[in-house]
């Protein structure tokens, strides 16, 4: 089936691996009218993804123009190589979160007999995901506004790269071009090491009594949110990118040793300065993170008390729109036993006072 909308791709697109990313790619392309052919080693997963509308099962006469491999990192190389050989007219991409090891596996699996097929391979990695996996967690808008890295091997023709960029743009993501080594160093810093840190912090929650956990606010939830991710998948990712992740954790250990020394004797000369320096460096680091749409600017938080009744949060967001204030980010904090929650709304600094004045006039309670 050809695209019936303004999709850049015309299909068919073959998606190998019907998990979260594969099914989300399928849902996104299907919403544009692109013909999506699904394949998965698990017949049950394939049927479920088809039932969710992410694509259809393969037919004998299929001739995909693009193949997207969405399988675990330890199988990505061999599957990409097999798809390159099976579909000699197709561009083949993958979405694995490590790129250099995958490229080495592909070259090894292709061997000399099929080395020329590498010209049709384009490595890629969408910086998007969810804590839950599988086709039931898939979303057509999963990639909307997210960066999607393109890592084409040296010598790859512009045509295959253009096809993968069309895929990225059709799904609403933003293409970012990097070489494989730079990509792996980058994701070690912004994804892989943070995953381990979150998991290590969450592990410390095994010991405190339930009464202590009942005091948990948004801070600890923010720090540990990604600790709910799939351990089996993350073992593969971390093993594949071990050197880069290890370098970051070594630096983290050095900083942690310095903090432990200061906490061991807070009254020792320089101890408080060491603690303050660590916290200040954290301020500087988090300030470097880009804001919405990749803009590097700081926002002001407006914290609103929201009654725990149906429709209140929706009313707040609607009224923000009515007064012409653009919400840049939103965080919610709610205690299970409280009758109110906190909505922390990030706005541009110049819009903060208007938001406070207008919301107060409409009966909202502002705190903090």
PDB file of C-alpha atoms in Angstrom, residues 59-306:
ATOM      1  CA  UNK A  59       3.604 -11.993   2.262  1.00  0.00           C
ATOM      2  CA  UNK A  60       5.524 -13.967  -0.361  1.00  0.00           C
ATOM      3  CA  UNK A  61       5.643 -11.082  -2.841  1.00  0.00           C
ATOM      4  CA  UNK A  62       6.921  -8.386  -0.452  1.00  0.00           C
ATOM      5  CA  UNK A  63       9.837  -6.298  -1.692  1.00  0.00           C
ATOM      6  CA  UNK A  64      10.741  -3.834   1.036  1.00  0.00           C
ATOM      7  CA  UNK A  65      12.480  -0.591   0.139  1.00  0.00           C
ATOM      8  CA  UNK A  66      13.634  -0.145   3.746  1.00  0.00           C
ATOM      9  CA  UNK A  67      14.300  -2.655   6.514  1.00  0.00           C
ATOM     10  CA  UNK A  68      14.516  -1.459  10.119  1.00  0.00           C
ATOM     11  CA  UNK A  69      16.045  -3.948  12.556  1.00  0.00           C
ATOM     12  CA  UNK A  70      14.764  -3.517  16.120  1.00  0.00           C
ATOM     13  CA  UNK A  71      16.163  -6.518  17.980  1.00  0.00           C
ATOM     14  CA  UNK A  72      18.325  -6.685  21.143  1.00  0.00           C
ATOM     15  CA  UNK A  73      21.907  -5.398  20.744  1.00  0.00           C
ATOM     16  CA  UNK A  74      23.512  -8.819  21.035  1.00  0.00           C
ATOM     17  CA  UNK A  75      21.604  -9.979  17.935  1.00  0.00           C
ATOM     18  CA  UNK A  76      21.520  -6.773  15.912  1.00  0.00           C
ATOM     19  CA  UNK A  77      24.683  -7.397  13.884  1.00  0.00           C
ATOM     20  CA  UNK A  78      23.743 -10.878  12.673  1.00  0.00           C
ATOM     21  CA  UNK A  79      20.152  -9.866  11.877  1.00  0.00           C
ATOM     22  CA  UNK A  80      21.243  -6.758   9.935  1.00  0.00           C
ATOM     23  CA  UNK A  81      23.694  -8.872   7.920  1.00  0.00           C
ATOM     24  CA  UNK A  82      20.998 -11.447   7.152  1.00  0.00           C
ATOM     25  CA  UNK A  83      18.563  -8.744   6.039  1.00  0.00           C
ATOM     26  CA  UNK A  84      21.190  -7.139   3.783  1.00  0.00           C
ATOM     27  CA  UNK A  85      21.724 -10.465   2.068  1.00  0.00           C
ATOM     28  CA  UNK A  86      18.018 -11.360   1.879  1.00  0.00           C
ATOM     29  CA  UNK A  87      16.926  -8.017   0.419  1.00  0.00           C
ATOM     30  CA  UNK A  88      19.617  -6.881  -2.050  1.00  0.00           C
ATOM     31  CA  UNK A  89      17.591  -3.848  -3.188  1.00  0.00           C
ATOM     32  CA  UNK A  90      16.705  -2.561   0.277  1.00  0.00           C
ATOM     33  CA  UNK A  91      18.327  -0.060   2.596  1.00  0.00           C
ATOM     34  CA  UNK A  92      18.814  -1.680   6.015  1.00  0.00           C
ATOM     35  CA  UNK A  93      18.953   0.311   9.245  1.00  0.00           C
ATOM     36  CA  UNK A  94      18.981  -0.623  12.911  1.00  0.00           C
ATOM     37  CA  UNK A  95      17.990   1.190  16.104  1.00  0.00           C
ATOM     38  CA  UNK A  96      20.467  -0.355  18.567  1.00  0.00           C
ATOM     39  CA  UNK A  97      21.691   1.931  21.332  1.00  0.00           C
ATOM     40  CA  UNK A  98      25.354   1.116  20.626  1.00  0.00           C
ATOM     41  CA  UNK A  99      26.845   1.536  17.190  1.00  0.00           C
ATOM     42  CA  UNK A 100      30.549   0.638  16.978  1.00  0.00           C
ATOM     43  CA  UNK A 101      30.176  -2.971  18.256  1.00  0.00           C
ATOM     44  CA  UNK A 102      27.148  -3.511  16.012  1.00  0.00           C
ATOM     45  CA  UNK A 103      29.081  -2.326  12.963  1.00  0.00           C
ATOM     46  CA  UNK A 104      31.936  -4.728  13.772  1.00  0.00           C
ATOM     47  CA  UNK A 105      29.449  -7.606  14.091  1.00  0.00           C
ATOM     48  CA  UNK A 106      27.849  -6.752  10.741  1.00  0.00           C
ATOM     49  CA  UNK A 107      31.201  -6.686   8.942  1.00  0.00           C
ATOM     50  CA  UNK A 108      32.157 -10.021  10.518  1.00  0.00           C
ATOM     51  CA  UNK A 109      28.840 -11.675   9.626  1.00  0.00           C
ATOM     52  CA  UNK A 110      28.854 -10.409   6.034  1.00  0.00           C
ATOM     53  CA  UNK A 111      32.348 -11.660   5.340  1.00  0.00           C
ATOM     54  CA  UNK A 112      34.183 -11.005   2.099  1.00  0.00           C
ATOM     55  CA  UNK A 113      31.465 -12.561  -0.061  1.00  0.00           C
ATOM     56  CA  UNK A 114      28.903  -9.896   0.832  1.00  0.00           C
ATOM     57  CA  UNK A 115      31.132  -7.000   1.886  1.00  0.00           C
ATOM     58  CA  UNK A 116      29.606  -4.707  -0.744  1.00  0.00           C
ATOM     59  CA  UNK A 117      26.200  -4.966   0.944  1.00  0.00           C
ATOM     60  CA  UNK A 118      27.512  -2.759   3.743  1.00  0.00           C
ATOM     61  CA  UNK A 119      26.996   0.219   1.404  1.00  0.00           C
ATOM     62  CA  UNK A 120      23.256  -0.181   1.994  1.00  0.00           C
ATOM     63  CA  UNK A 121      23.496  -0.196   5.806  1.00  0.00           C
ATOM     64  CA  UNK A 122      22.828   2.883   7.939  1.00  0.00           C
ATOM     65  CA  UNK A 123      23.182   2.681  11.708  1.00  0.00           C
ATOM     66  CA  UNK A 124      20.731   4.755  13.710  1.00  0.00           C
ATOM     67  CA  UNK A 125      19.558   5.241  17.273  1.00  0.00           C
ATOM     68  CA  UNK A 126      16.378   7.029  18.388  1.00  0.00           C
ATOM     69  CA  UNK A 127      16.798   8.629  21.809  1.00  0.00           C
ATOM     70  CA  UNK A 128      13.334   7.600  22.905  1.00  0.00           C
ATOM     71  CA  UNK A 129      11.835   4.849  24.989  1.00  0.00           C
ATOM     72  CA  UNK A 130       9.689   3.917  27.942  1.00  0.00           C
ATOM     73  CA  UNK A 131      10.219   1.975  31.152  1.00  0.00           C
ATOM     74  CA  UNK A 132       7.826  -0.701  29.854  1.00  0.00           C
ATOM     75  CA  UNK A 133       8.587  -2.780  26.766  1.00  0.00           C
ATOM     76  CA  UNK A 134       6.744  -4.862  24.203  1.00  0.00           C
ATOM     77  CA  UNK A 135       4.157  -3.974  21.575  1.00  0.00           C
ATOM     78  CA  UNK A 136       1.501  -3.177  24.194  1.00  0.00           C
ATOM     79  CA  UNK A 137       3.627  -0.202  25.328  1.00  0.00           C
ATOM     80  CA  UNK A 138       4.168   1.100  21.771  1.00  0.00           C
ATOM     81  CA  UNK A 139       3.069   4.594  20.760  1.00  0.00           C
ATOM     82  CA  UNK A 140       2.821   6.205  17.353  1.00  0.00           C
ATOM     83  CA  UNK A 141       4.169   9.468  18.835  1.00  0.00           C
ATOM     84  CA  UNK A 142       7.052   7.902  20.768  1.00  0.00           C
ATOM     85  CA  UNK A 143       9.692   9.651  18.635  1.00  0.00           C
ATOM     86  CA  UNK A 144       7.974  13.016  18.284  1.00  0.00           C
ATOM     87  CA  UNK A 145      10.485  15.808  18.897  1.00  0.00           C
ATOM     88  CA  UNK A 146      13.217  13.373  19.971  1.00  0.00           C
ATOM     89  CA  UNK A 147      16.773  13.290  18.581  1.00  0.00           C
ATOM     90  CA  UNK A 148      17.503  10.309  16.337  1.00  0.00           C
ATOM     91  CA  UNK A 149      21.181   9.696  15.627  1.00  0.00           C
ATOM     92  CA  UNK A 150      22.347   8.598  12.175  1.00  0.00           C
ATOM     93  CA  UNK A 151      25.683   6.753  12.049  1.00  0.00           C
ATOM     94  CA  UNK A 152      26.430   5.743   8.465  1.00  0.00           C
ATOM     95  CA  UNK A 153      29.643   3.749   7.921  1.00  0.00           C
ATOM     96  CA  UNK A 154      32.363   5.549   6.003  1.00  0.00           C
ATOM     97  CA  UNK A 155      31.696   5.359   2.286  1.00  0.00           C
ATOM     98  CA  UNK A 156      27.922   4.875   2.553  1.00  0.00           C
ATOM     99  CA  UNK A 157      26.141   6.513  -0.383  1.00  0.00           C
ATOM    100  CA  UNK A 158      23.882   9.521   0.177  1.00  0.00           C
ATOM    101  CA  UNK A 159      20.836   7.600  -1.080  1.00  0.00           C
ATOM    102  CA  UNK A 160      20.568   5.137   1.825  1.00  0.00           C
ATOM    103  CA  UNK A 161      21.238   7.909   4.347  1.00  0.00           C
ATOM    104  CA  UNK A 162      18.454   9.959   2.780  1.00  0.00           C
ATOM    105  CA  UNK A 163      16.018   7.045   3.095  1.00  0.00           C
ATOM    106  CA  UNK A 164      16.732   6.687   6.826  1.00  0.00           C
ATOM    107  CA  UNK A 165      16.429  10.445   7.326  1.00  0.00           C
ATOM    108  CA  UNK A 166      13.028  10.262   5.606  1.00  0.00           C
ATOM    109  CA  UNK A 167      12.009   7.615   8.156  1.00  0.00           C
ATOM    110  CA  UNK A 168      13.156   9.832  11.017  1.00  0.00           C
ATOM    111  CA  UNK A 169      11.349  12.913   9.703  1.00  0.00           C
ATOM    112  CA  UNK A 170       8.165  10.954   8.992  1.00  0.00           C
ATOM    113  CA  UNK A 171       8.107   9.866  12.640  1.00  0.00           C
ATOM    114  CA  UNK A 172       8.532  13.444  13.860  1.00  0.00           C
ATOM    115  CA  UNK A 173      12.070  13.037  15.195  1.00  0.00           C
ATOM    116  CA  UNK A 174      15.148  15.183  14.562  1.00  0.00           C
ATOM    117  CA  UNK A 175      18.093  13.616  12.674  1.00  0.00           C
ATOM    118  CA  UNK A 176      21.526  14.069  14.287  1.00  0.00           C
ATOM    119  CA  UNK A 177      24.624  12.893  12.402  1.00  0.00           C
ATOM    120  CA  UNK A 178      27.476  11.347  14.424  1.00  0.00           C
ATOM    121  CA  UNK A 179      30.182   8.778  13.816  1.00  0.00           C
ATOM    122  CA  UNK A 180      29.807   5.525  15.737  1.00  0.00           C
ATOM    123  CA  UNK A 181      32.559   6.169  18.289  1.00  0.00           C
ATOM    124  CA  UNK A 182      31.282   9.643  19.147  1.00  0.00           C
ATOM    125  CA  UNK A 183      27.757   8.298  19.476  1.00  0.00           C
ATOM    126  CA  UNK A 184      28.802   5.570  21.906  1.00  0.00           C
ATOM    127  CA  UNK A 185      30.728   8.034  24.094  1.00  0.00           C
ATOM    128  CA  UNK A 186      27.757  10.411  24.067  1.00  0.00           C
ATOM    129  CA  UNK A 187      25.103   7.881  25.068  1.00  0.00           C
ATOM    130  CA  UNK A 188      27.376   6.543  27.796  1.00  0.00           C
ATOM    131  CA  UNK A 189      27.177  10.004  29.390  1.00  0.00           C
ATOM    132  CA  UNK A 190      23.505  10.813  28.847  1.00  0.00           C
ATOM    133  CA  UNK A 191      21.867   7.369  28.958  1.00  0.00           C
ATOM    134  CA  UNK A 192      23.927   4.339  29.918  1.00  0.00           C
ATOM    135  CA  UNK A 193      25.763   5.602  33.017  1.00  0.00           C
ATOM    136  CA  UNK A 194      22.627   7.399  34.303  1.00  0.00           C
ATOM    137  CA  UNK A 195      20.760   4.088  34.052  1.00  0.00           C
ATOM    138  CA  UNK A 196      23.281   2.425  36.365  1.00  0.00           C
ATOM    139  CA  UNK A 197      23.295   5.362  38.783  1.00  0.00           C
ATOM    140  CA  UNK A 198      19.497   5.314  38.967  1.00  0.00           C
ATOM    141  CA  UNK A 199      19.518   1.559  39.576  1.00  0.00           C
ATOM    142  CA  UNK A 200      22.170   1.844  42.294  1.00  0.00           C
ATOM    143  CA  UNK A 201      20.163   4.538  44.060  1.00  0.00           C
ATOM    144  CA  UNK A 202      16.944   2.537  43.748  1.00  0.00           C
ATOM    145  CA  UNK A 203      18.739  -0.462  45.260  1.00  0.00           C
ATOM    146  CA  UNK A 204      19.249   1.595  48.420  1.00  0.00           C
ATOM    147  CA  UNK A 205      15.459   1.728  48.804  1.00  0.00           C
ATOM    148  CA  UNK A 206      15.385  -1.985  49.646  1.00  0.00           C
ATOM    149  CA  UNK A 207      16.474  -1.357  53.257  1.00  0.00           C
ATOM    150  CA  UNK A 208      14.437   1.583  54.640  1.00  0.00           C
ATOM    151  CA  UNK A 209      11.133   0.706  56.372  1.00  0.00           C
ATOM    152  CA  UNK A 210       7.811   1.378  54.687  1.00  0.00           C
ATOM    153  CA  UNK A 211       7.261   4.476  56.820  1.00  0.00           C
ATOM    154  CA  UNK A 212      10.385   6.025  55.328  1.00  0.00           C
ATOM    155  CA  UNK A 213       9.311   5.255  51.760  1.00  0.00           C
ATOM    156  CA  UNK A 214       5.978   6.895  52.543  1.00  0.00           C
ATOM    157  CA  UNK A 215       7.860  10.179  52.826  1.00  0.00           C
ATOM    158  CA  UNK A 216       9.242   9.933  49.294  1.00  0.00           C
ATOM    159  CA  UNK A 217       8.723  13.043  47.207  1.00  0.00           C
ATOM    160  CA  UNK A 218       9.323  13.872  43.586  1.00  0.00           C
ATOM    161  CA  UNK A 219      13.093  14.133  44.045  1.00  0.00           C
ATOM    162  CA  UNK A 220      13.737  10.454  44.711  1.00  0.00           C
ATOM    163  CA  UNK A 221      11.148   9.494  42.097  1.00  0.00           C
ATOM    164  CA  UNK A 222      12.974  11.590  39.490  1.00  0.00           C
ATOM    165  CA  UNK A 223      16.341  10.078  40.381  1.00  0.00           C
ATOM    166  CA  UNK A 224      15.093   6.480  40.277  1.00  0.00           C
ATOM    167  CA  UNK A 225      12.433   6.591  37.517  1.00  0.00           C
ATOM    168  CA  UNK A 226      14.499   4.782  34.881  1.00  0.00           C
ATOM    169  CA  UNK A 227      15.512   2.085  37.378  1.00  0.00           C
ATOM    170  CA  UNK A 228      12.300   0.285  36.381  1.00  0.00           C
ATOM    171  CA  UNK A 229      13.830  -0.613  33.002  1.00  0.00           C
ATOM    172  CA  UNK A 230      14.367  -4.178  31.725  1.00  0.00           C
ATOM    173  CA  UNK A 231      17.518  -5.681  33.348  1.00  0.00           C
ATOM    174  CA  UNK A 232      18.135  -8.225  30.563  1.00  0.00           C
ATOM    175  CA  UNK A 233      18.176  -5.565  27.856  1.00  0.00           C
ATOM    176  CA  UNK A 234      20.366  -3.241  29.894  1.00  0.00           C
ATOM    177  CA  UNK A 235      22.948  -5.925  30.616  1.00  0.00           C
ATOM    178  CA  UNK A 236      23.399  -6.229  26.844  1.00  0.00           C
ATOM    179  CA  UNK A 237      23.630  -2.466  26.335  1.00  0.00           C
ATOM    180  CA  UNK A 238      26.109  -1.934  29.169  1.00  0.00           C
ATOM    181  CA  UNK A 239      28.287  -4.858  28.109  1.00  0.00           C
ATOM    182  CA  UNK A 240      28.421  -3.549  24.531  1.00  0.00           C
ATOM    183  CA  UNK A 241      29.428  -0.047  25.651  1.00  0.00           C
ATOM    184  CA  UNK A 242      31.443  -1.063  28.718  1.00  0.00           C
ATOM    185  CA  UNK A 243      34.624   1.010  28.126  1.00  0.00           C
ATOM    186  CA  UNK A 244      32.792   4.315  27.693  1.00  0.00           C
ATOM    187  CA  UNK A 245      30.463   3.677  30.624  1.00  0.00           C
ATOM    188  CA  UNK A 246      33.375   2.558  32.766  1.00  0.00           C
ATOM    189  CA  UNK A 247      35.248   5.829  32.209  1.00  0.00           C
ATOM    190  CA  UNK A 248      32.270   7.850  33.412  1.00  0.00           C
ATOM    191  CA  UNK A 249      31.758   5.680  36.483  1.00  0.00           C
ATOM    192  CA  UNK A 250      35.461   5.930  37.338  1.00  0.00           C
ATOM    193  CA  UNK A 251      35.128   9.733  37.371  1.00  0.00           C
ATOM    194  CA  UNK A 252      31.942   9.419  39.411  1.00  0.00           C
ATOM    195  CA  UNK A 253      33.730   7.199  41.932  1.00  0.00           C
ATOM    196  CA  UNK A 254      36.476   9.794  42.321  1.00  0.00           C
ATOM    197  CA  UNK A 255      33.882  12.473  43.036  1.00  0.00           C
ATOM    198  CA  UNK A 256      32.018  10.168  45.420  1.00  0.00           C
ATOM    199  CA  UNK A 257      35.204   9.414  47.363  1.00  0.00           C
ATOM    200  CA  UNK A 258      35.758  13.155  47.750  1.00  0.00           C
ATOM    201  CA  UNK A 259      32.212  13.614  49.075  1.00  0.00           C
ATOM    202  CA  UNK A 260      32.569  10.672  51.469  1.00  0.00           C
ATOM    203  CA  UNK A 261      35.770  12.153  52.851  1.00  0.00           C
ATOM    204  CA  UNK A 262      34.009  15.456  53.456  1.00  0.00           C
ATOM    205  CA  UNK A 263      31.045  13.782  55.138  1.00  0.00           C
ATOM    206  CA  UNK A 264      33.395  11.758  57.317  1.00  0.00           C
ATOM    207  CA  UNK A 265      34.422  14.959  59.089  1.00  0.00           C
ATOM    208  CA  UNK A 266      32.214  17.895  58.040  1.00  0.00           C
ATOM    209  CA  UNK A 267      34.138  20.223  60.375  1.00  0.00           C
ATOM    210  CA  UNK A 268      37.513  19.489  58.813  1.00  0.00           C
ATOM    211  CA  UNK A 269      39.106  22.366  56.898  1.00  0.00           C
ATOM    212  CA  UNK A 270      37.800  22.394  53.336  1.00  0.00           C
ATOM    213  CA  UNK A 271      35.074  19.776  53.901  1.00  0.00           C
ATOM    214  CA  UNK A 272      32.142  22.129  53.453  1.00  0.00           C
ATOM    215  CA  UNK A 273      33.850  23.745  50.515  1.00  0.00           C
ATOM    216  CA  UNK A 274      34.182  20.320  48.857  1.00  0.00           C
ATOM    217  CA  UNK A 275      30.477  19.651  49.370  1.00  0.00           C
ATOM    218  CA  UNK A 276      29.513  23.081  48.070  1.00  0.00           C
ATOM    219  CA  UNK A 277      31.781  22.664  45.054  1.00  0.00           C
ATOM    220  CA  UNK A 278      30.181  19.333  44.190  1.00  0.00           C
ATOM    221  CA  UNK A 279      26.684  20.773  44.425  1.00  0.00           C
ATOM    222  CA  UNK A 280      27.652  23.858  42.430  1.00  0.00           C
ATOM    223  CA  UNK A 281      29.223  21.705  39.722  1.00  0.00           C
ATOM    224  CA  UNK A 282      25.946  19.794  39.579  1.00  0.00           C
ATOM    225  CA  UNK A 283      24.110  23.084  39.043  1.00  0.00           C
ATOM    226  CA  UNK A 284      26.437  23.909  36.174  1.00  0.00           C
ATOM    227  CA  UNK A 285      26.077  20.471  34.624  1.00  0.00           C
ATOM    228  CA  UNK A 286      22.288  20.388  34.680  1.00  0.00           C
ATOM    229  CA  UNK A 287      22.174  23.926  33.263  1.00  0.00           C
ATOM    230  CA  UNK A 288      23.948  22.616  30.151  1.00  0.00           C
ATOM    231  CA  UNK A 289      21.063  20.293  29.327  1.00  0.00           C
ATOM    232  CA  UNK A 290      19.040  21.732  26.458  1.00  0.00           C
ATOM    233  CA  UNK A 291      15.449  22.696  27.044  1.00  0.00           C
ATOM    234  CA  UNK A 292      12.438  21.942  24.906  1.00  0.00           C
ATOM    235  CA  UNK A 293      13.173  21.840  21.165  1.00  0.00           C
ATOM    236  CA  UNK A 294      16.886  21.736  21.977  1.00  0.00           C
ATOM    237  CA  UNK A 295      16.997  25.352  23.141  1.00  0.00           C
ATOM    238  CA  UNK A 296      19.615  26.055  25.794  1.00  0.00           C
ATOM    239  CA  UNK A 297      17.691  28.340  28.111  1.00  0.00           C
ATOM    240  CA  UNK A 298      16.536  28.278  31.710  1.00  0.00           C
ATOM    241  CA  UNK A 299      12.926  28.191  32.801  1.00  0.00           C
ATOM    242  CA  UNK A 300      11.079  29.441  35.867  1.00  0.00           C
ATOM    243  CA  UNK A 301       8.915  27.048  37.856  1.00  0.00           C
ATOM    244  CA  UNK A 302       5.414  27.940  38.979  1.00  0.00           C
ATOM    245  CA  UNK A 303       4.040  25.440  41.514  1.00  0.00           C
ATOM    246  CA  UNK A 304       0.258  25.133  41.663  1.00  0.00           C
ATOM    247  CA  UNK A 305      -1.833  23.217  44.209  1.00  0.00           C
ATOM    248  CA  UNK A 306      -4.277  20.956  42.353  1.00  0.00           C
TER     249      UNK A 306
END
